Coordinates of N, CA and C in Angstrom, one line a residue:
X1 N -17.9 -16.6 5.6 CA -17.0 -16.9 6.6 C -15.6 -16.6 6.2
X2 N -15.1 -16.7 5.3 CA -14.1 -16.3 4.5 C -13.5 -15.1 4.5
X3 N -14.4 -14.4 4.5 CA -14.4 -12.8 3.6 C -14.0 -12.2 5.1
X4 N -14.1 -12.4 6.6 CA -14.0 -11.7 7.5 C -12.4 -12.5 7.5
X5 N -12.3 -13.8 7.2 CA -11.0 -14.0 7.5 C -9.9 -13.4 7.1
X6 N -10.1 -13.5 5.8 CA -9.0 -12.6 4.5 C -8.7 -11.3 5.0
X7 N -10.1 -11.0 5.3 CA -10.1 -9.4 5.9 C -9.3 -8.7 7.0
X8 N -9.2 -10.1 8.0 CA -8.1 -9.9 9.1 C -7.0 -10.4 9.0
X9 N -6.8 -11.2 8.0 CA -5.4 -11.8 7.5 C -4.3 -10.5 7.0
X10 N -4.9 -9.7 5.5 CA -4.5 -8.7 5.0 C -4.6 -7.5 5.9
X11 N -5.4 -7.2 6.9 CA -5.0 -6.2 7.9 C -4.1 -6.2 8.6
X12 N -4.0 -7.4 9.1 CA -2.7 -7.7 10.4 C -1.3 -7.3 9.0
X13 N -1.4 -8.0 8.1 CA -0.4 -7.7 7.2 C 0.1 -6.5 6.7
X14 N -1.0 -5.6 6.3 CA -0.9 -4.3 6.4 C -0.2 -3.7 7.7
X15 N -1.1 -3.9 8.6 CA -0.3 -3.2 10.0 C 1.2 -4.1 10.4
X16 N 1.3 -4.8 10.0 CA 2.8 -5.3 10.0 C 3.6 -5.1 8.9
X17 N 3.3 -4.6 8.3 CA 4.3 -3.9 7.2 C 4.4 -2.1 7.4
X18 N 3.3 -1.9 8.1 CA 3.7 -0.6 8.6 C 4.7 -0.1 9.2
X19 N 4.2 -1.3 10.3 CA 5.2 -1.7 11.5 C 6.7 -1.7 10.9
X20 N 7.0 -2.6 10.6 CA 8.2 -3.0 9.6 C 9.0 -1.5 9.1
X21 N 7.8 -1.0 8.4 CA 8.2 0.3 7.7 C 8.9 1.1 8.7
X22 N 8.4 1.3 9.7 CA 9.2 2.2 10.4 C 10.3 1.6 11.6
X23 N 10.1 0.3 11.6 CA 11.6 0.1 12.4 C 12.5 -0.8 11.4
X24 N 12.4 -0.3 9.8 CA 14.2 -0.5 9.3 C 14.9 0.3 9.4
X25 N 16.0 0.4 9.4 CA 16.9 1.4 9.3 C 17.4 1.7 7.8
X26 N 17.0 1.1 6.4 CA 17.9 1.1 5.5 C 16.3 2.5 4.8
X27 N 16.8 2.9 3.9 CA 15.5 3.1 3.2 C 14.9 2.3 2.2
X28 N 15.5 1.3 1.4 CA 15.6 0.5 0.7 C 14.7 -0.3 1.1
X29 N 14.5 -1.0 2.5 CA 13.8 -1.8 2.9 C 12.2 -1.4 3.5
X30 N 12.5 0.0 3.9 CA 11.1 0.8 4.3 C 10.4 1.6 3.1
X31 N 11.1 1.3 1.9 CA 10.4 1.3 0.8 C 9.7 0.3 0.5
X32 N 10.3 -0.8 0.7 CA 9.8 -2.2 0.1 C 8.9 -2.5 1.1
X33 N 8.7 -2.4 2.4 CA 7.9 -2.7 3.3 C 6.5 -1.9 3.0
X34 N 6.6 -0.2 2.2 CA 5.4 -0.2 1.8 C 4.9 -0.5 0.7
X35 N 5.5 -1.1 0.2 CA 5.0 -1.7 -1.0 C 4.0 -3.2 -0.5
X36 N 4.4 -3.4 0.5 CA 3.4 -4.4 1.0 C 2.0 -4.5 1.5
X37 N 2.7 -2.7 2.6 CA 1.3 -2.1 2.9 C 0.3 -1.8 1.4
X38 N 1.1 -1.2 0.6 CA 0.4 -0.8 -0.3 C -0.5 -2.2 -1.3
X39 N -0.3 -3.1 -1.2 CA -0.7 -4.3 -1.8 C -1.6 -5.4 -0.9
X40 N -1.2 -4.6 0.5 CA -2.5 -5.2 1.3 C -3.2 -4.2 1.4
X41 N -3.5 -3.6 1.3 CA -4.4 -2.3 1.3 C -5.4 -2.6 -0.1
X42 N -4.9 -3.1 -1.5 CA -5.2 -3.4 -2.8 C -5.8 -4.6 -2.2
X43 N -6.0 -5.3 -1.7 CA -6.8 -6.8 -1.3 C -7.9 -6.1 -0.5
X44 N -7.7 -5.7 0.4 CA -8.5 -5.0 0.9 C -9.9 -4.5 0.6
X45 N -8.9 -3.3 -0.3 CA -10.4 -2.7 -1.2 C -10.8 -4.2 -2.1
X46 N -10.5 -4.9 -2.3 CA -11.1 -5.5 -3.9 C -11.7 -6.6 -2.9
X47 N -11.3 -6.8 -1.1 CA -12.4 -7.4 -0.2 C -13.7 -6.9 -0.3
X48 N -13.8 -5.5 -0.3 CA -14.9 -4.6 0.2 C -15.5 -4.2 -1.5
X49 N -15.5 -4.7 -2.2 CA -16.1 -4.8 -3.7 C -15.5 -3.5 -4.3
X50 N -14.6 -2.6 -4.2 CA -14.1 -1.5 -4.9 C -13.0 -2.0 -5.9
X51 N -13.3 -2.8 -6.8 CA -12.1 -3.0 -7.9 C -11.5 -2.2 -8.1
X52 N -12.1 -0.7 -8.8 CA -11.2 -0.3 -9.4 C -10.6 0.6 -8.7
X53 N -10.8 0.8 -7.6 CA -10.2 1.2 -6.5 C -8.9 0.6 -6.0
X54 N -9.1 -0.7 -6.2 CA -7.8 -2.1 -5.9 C -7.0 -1.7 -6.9
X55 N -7.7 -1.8 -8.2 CA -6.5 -1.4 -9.3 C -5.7 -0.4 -9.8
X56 N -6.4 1.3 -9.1 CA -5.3 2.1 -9.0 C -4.6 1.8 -7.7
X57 N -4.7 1.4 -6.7 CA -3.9 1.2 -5.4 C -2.6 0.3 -6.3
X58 N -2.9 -0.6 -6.9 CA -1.9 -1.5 -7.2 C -1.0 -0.7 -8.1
X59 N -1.7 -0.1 -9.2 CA -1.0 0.4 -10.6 C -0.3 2.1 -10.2
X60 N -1.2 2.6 -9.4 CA -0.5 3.8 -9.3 C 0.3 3.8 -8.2
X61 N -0.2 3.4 -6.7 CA 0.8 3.8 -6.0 C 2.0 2.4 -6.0
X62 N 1.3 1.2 -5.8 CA 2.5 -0.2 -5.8 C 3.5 0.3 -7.4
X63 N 2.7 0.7 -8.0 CA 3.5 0.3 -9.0 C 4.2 2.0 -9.4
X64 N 3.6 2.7 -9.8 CA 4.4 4.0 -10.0 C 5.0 4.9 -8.8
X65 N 4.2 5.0 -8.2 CA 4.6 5.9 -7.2 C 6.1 5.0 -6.2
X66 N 5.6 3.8 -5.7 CA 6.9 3.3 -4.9 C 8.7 2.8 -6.1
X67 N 8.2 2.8 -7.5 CA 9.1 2.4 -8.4 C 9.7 4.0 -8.2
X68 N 9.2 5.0 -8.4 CA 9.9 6.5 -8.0 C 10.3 6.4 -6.9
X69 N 10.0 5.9 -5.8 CA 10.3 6.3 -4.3 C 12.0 5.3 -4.4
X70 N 11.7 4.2 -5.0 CA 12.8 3.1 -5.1 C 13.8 3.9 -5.6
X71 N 13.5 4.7 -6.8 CA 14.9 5.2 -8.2 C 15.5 6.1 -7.3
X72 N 13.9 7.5 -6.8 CA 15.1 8.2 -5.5 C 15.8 8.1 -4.7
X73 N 15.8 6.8 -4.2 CA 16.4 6.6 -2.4 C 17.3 6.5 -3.4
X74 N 17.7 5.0 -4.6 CA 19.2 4.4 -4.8 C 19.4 6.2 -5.7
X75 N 19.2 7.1 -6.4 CA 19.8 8.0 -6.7 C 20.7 9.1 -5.4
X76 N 20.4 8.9 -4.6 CA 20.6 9.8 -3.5 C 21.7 8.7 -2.9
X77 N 21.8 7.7 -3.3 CA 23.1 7.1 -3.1 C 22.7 6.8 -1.5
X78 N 21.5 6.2 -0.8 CA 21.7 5.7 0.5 C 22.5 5.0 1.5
X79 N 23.6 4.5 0.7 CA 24.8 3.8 1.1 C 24.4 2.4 1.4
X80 N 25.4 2.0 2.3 CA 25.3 0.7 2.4 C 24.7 -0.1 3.6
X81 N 23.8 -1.0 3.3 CA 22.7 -1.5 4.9 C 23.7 -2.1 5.6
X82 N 23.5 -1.9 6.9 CA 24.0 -2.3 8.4 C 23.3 -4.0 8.4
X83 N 24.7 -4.7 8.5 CA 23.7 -6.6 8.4 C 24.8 -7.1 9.1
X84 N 24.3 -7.9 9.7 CA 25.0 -8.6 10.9 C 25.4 -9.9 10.5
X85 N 24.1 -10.3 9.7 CA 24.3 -12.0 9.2 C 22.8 -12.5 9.7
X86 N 22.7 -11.8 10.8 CA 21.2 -12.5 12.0 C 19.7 -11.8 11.1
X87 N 18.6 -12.6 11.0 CA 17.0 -12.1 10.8 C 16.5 -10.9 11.5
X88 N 16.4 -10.0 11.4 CA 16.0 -8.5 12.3 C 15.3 -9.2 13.5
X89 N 14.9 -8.5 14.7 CA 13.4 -8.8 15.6 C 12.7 -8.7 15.2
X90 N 12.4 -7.7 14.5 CA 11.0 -7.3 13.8 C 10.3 -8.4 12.9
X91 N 11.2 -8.7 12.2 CA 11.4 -10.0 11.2 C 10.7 -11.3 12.1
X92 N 11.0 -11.6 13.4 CA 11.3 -12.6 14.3 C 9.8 -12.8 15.2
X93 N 9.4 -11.2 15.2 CA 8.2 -11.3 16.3 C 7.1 -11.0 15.0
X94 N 7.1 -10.5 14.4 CA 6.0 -10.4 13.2 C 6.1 -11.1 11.9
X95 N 7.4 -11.4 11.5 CA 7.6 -12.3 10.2 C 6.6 -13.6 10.4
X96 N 7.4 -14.0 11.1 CA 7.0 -15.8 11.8 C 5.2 -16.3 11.8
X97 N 5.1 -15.0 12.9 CA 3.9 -15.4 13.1 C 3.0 -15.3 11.8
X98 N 3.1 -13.9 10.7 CA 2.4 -13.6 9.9 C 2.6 -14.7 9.1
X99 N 3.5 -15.0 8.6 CA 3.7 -16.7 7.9 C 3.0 -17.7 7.7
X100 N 2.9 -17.6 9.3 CA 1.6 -18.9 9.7 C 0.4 -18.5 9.8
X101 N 0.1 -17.7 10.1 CA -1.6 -17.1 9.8 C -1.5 -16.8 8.5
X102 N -1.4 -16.6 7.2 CA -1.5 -16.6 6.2 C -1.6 -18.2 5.6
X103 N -0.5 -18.7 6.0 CA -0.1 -20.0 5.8 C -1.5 -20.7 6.0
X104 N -2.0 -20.7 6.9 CA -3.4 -21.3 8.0 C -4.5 -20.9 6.9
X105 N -5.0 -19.2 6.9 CA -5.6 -18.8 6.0 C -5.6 -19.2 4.7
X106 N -4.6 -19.7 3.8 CA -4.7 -20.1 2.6 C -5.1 -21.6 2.6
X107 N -4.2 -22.8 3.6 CA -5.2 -23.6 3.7 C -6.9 -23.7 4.0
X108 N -6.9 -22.8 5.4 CA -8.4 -22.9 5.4 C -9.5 -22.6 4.1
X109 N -8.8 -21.4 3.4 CA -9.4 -21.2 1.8 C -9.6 -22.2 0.9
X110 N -8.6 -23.2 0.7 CA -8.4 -24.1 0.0 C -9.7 -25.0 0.4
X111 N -9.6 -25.5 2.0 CA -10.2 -26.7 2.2 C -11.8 -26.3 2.2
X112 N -11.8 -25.1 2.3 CA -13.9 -24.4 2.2 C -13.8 -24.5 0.8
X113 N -13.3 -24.0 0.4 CA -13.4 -23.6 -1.5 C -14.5 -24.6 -1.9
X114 N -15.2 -23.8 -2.4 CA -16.8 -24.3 -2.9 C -18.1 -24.4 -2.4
X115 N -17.9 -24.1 -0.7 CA -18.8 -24.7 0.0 C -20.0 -23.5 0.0
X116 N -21.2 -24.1 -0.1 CA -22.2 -23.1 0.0 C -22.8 -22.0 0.7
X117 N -22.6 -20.7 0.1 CA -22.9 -19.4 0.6 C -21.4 -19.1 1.6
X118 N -20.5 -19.7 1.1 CA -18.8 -19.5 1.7 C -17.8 -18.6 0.4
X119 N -19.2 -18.0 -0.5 CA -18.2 -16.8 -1.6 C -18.2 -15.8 -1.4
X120 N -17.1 -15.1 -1.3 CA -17.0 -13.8 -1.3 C -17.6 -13.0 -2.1
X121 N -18.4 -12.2 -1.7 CA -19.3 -11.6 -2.3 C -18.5 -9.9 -3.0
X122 N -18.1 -9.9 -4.2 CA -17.7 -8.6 -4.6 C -18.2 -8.0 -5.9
X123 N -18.3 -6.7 -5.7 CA -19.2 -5.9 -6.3 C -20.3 -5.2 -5.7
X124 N -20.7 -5.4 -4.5 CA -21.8 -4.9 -3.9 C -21.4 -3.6 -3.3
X125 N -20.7 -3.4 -3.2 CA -20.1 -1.5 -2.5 C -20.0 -0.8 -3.6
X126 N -19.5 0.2 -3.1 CA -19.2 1.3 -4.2 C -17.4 1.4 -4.6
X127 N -17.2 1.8 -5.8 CA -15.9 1.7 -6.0 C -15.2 1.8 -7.2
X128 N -16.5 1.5 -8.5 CA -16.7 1.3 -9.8 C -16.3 2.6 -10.4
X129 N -15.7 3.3 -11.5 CA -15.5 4.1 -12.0 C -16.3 5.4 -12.0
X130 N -17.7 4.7 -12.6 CA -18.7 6.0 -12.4 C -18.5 6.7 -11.3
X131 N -18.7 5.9 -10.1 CA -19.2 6.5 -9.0 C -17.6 6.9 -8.6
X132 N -16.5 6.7 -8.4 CA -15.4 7.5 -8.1 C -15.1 8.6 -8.9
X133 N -15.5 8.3 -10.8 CA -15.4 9.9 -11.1 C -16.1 10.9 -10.8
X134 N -17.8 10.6 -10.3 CA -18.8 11.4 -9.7 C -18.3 12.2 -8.2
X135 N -17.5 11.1 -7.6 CA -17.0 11.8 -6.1 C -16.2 13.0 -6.5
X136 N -14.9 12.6 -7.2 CA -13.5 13.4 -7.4 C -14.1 14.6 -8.0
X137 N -14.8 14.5 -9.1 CA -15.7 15.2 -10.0 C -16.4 16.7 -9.8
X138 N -17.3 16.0 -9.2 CA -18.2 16.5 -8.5 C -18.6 17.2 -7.1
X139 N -18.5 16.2 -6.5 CA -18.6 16.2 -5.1 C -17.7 17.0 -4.0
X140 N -16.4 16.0 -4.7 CA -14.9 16.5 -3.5 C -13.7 16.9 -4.8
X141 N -14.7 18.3 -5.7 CA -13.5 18.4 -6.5 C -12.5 19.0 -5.9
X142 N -12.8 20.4 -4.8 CA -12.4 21.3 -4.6 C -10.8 20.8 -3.7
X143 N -11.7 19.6 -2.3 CA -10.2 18.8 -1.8 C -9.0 18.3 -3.0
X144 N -10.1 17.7 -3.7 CA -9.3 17.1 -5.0 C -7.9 18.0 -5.7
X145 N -8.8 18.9 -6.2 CA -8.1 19.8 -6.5 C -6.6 20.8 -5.8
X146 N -7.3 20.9 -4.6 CA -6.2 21.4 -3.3 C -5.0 20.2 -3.0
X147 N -5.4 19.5 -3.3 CA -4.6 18.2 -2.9 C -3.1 18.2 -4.1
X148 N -3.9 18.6 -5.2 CA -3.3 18.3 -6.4 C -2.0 19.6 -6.5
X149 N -2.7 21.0 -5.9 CA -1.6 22.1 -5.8 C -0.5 21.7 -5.1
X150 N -1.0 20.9 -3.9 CA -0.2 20.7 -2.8 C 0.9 19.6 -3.2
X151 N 0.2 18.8 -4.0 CA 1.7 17.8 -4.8 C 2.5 18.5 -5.4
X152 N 2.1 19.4 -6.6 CA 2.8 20.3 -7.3 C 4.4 21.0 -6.3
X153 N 3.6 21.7 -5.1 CA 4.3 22.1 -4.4 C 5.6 21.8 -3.7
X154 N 5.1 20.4 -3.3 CA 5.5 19.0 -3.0 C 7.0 19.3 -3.7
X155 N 6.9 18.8 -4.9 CA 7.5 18.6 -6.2 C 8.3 19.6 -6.5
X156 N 8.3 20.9 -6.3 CA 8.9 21.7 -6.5 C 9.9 22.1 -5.4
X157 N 9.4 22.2 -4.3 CA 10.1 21.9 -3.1 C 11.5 20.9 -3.3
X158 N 10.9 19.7 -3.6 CA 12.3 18.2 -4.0 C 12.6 18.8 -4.9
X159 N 12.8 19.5 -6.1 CA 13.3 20.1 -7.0 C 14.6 21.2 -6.7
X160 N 13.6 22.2 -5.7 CA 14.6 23.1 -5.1 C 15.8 22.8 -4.3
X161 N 15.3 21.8 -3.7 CA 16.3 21.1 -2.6 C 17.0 19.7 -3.2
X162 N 16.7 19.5 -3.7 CA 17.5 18.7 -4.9 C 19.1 19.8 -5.5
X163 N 18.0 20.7 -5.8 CA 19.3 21.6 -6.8 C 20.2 21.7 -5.8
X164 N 19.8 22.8 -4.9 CA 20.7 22.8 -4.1 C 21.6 22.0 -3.3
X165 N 21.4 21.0 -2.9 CA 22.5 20.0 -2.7 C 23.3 19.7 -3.7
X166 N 23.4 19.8 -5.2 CA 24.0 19.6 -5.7 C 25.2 20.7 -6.1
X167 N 24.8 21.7 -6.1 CA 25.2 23.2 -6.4 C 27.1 23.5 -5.1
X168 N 26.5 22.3 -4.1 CA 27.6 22.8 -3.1 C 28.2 21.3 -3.3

């Protein structure tokens, strides 16, 4: 009974941090907003028995990939955020409420905690190391692979256009 709740707890959270993500106006803050997606996304999988699936979500994108996204905005010198003094709307129609449904869901966690056949059951999916190195591996090296040019490219692109703004 649990496991469907958590499940729609961290989804709404996810999709409200989406949400979030795209109506700040600072970049600073629609970085930070996915770092939320990205950490409900990490509950998620480690809902659905994919550990170690949860733990590169957390370690590579929460933690490396958005710590880069962070260093570039503040190197690019984003300026300064627009603040009135007042909580966003965004903040007001989705903060609040998310609050309290989590708030709710953590007590209701609390007050089941222990009760029979009320455990979350993880480990029963796929998600474990073997079987993700067999996918990437094996299976879907070639996307894999294509995928991997395509960052390179990525990368060089922000390189090129990096220089150049600097150059003038």
């Amino acid at each position: 009974m649990i496991h469907p709740v958590l499940f729609f707890v961290f989804a709404a959270v996810a999709v409200a941090g989406a949400i979030n993500l795209l109506a700040q106006k600072h970049p600073i803050n629609s970085a930070l907003s996915l770092i939320v997606v990205m950490g409900a996304l990490a509950v998620l999988y480690l809902l659905l028995g994919a550990e170690f699936v949860a733990a590169i979500q957390v370690i590579v994108y929460a933690g490396a990939v958005m710590v880069l996204f962070v260093f570039v905005i503040m190197l690019l010198n984003a300026g300064e955020e627009e603040h009135d003094g007042a909580a966003s709307r965004v903040a007001k129609i989705f903060g609040y409420p998310a609050v309290a449904l989590g708030g709710g869901a953590l007590i209701y966690a609390l007050a089941t905690r222990g009760a029979p056949g009320m455990q979350v059951e993880i480990g029963r999916f796929l998600g474990g190391t073997r079987q993700v190195g067999r996918l990437l591996f094996r299976d879907f090296l070639l996307p894999f692979e294509v995928t991997s040019v395509l960052i390179l490219i990525a990368i060089m692109g922000a390189v090129v256009l990096g220089r150049r703004g600097g150059e003038q």
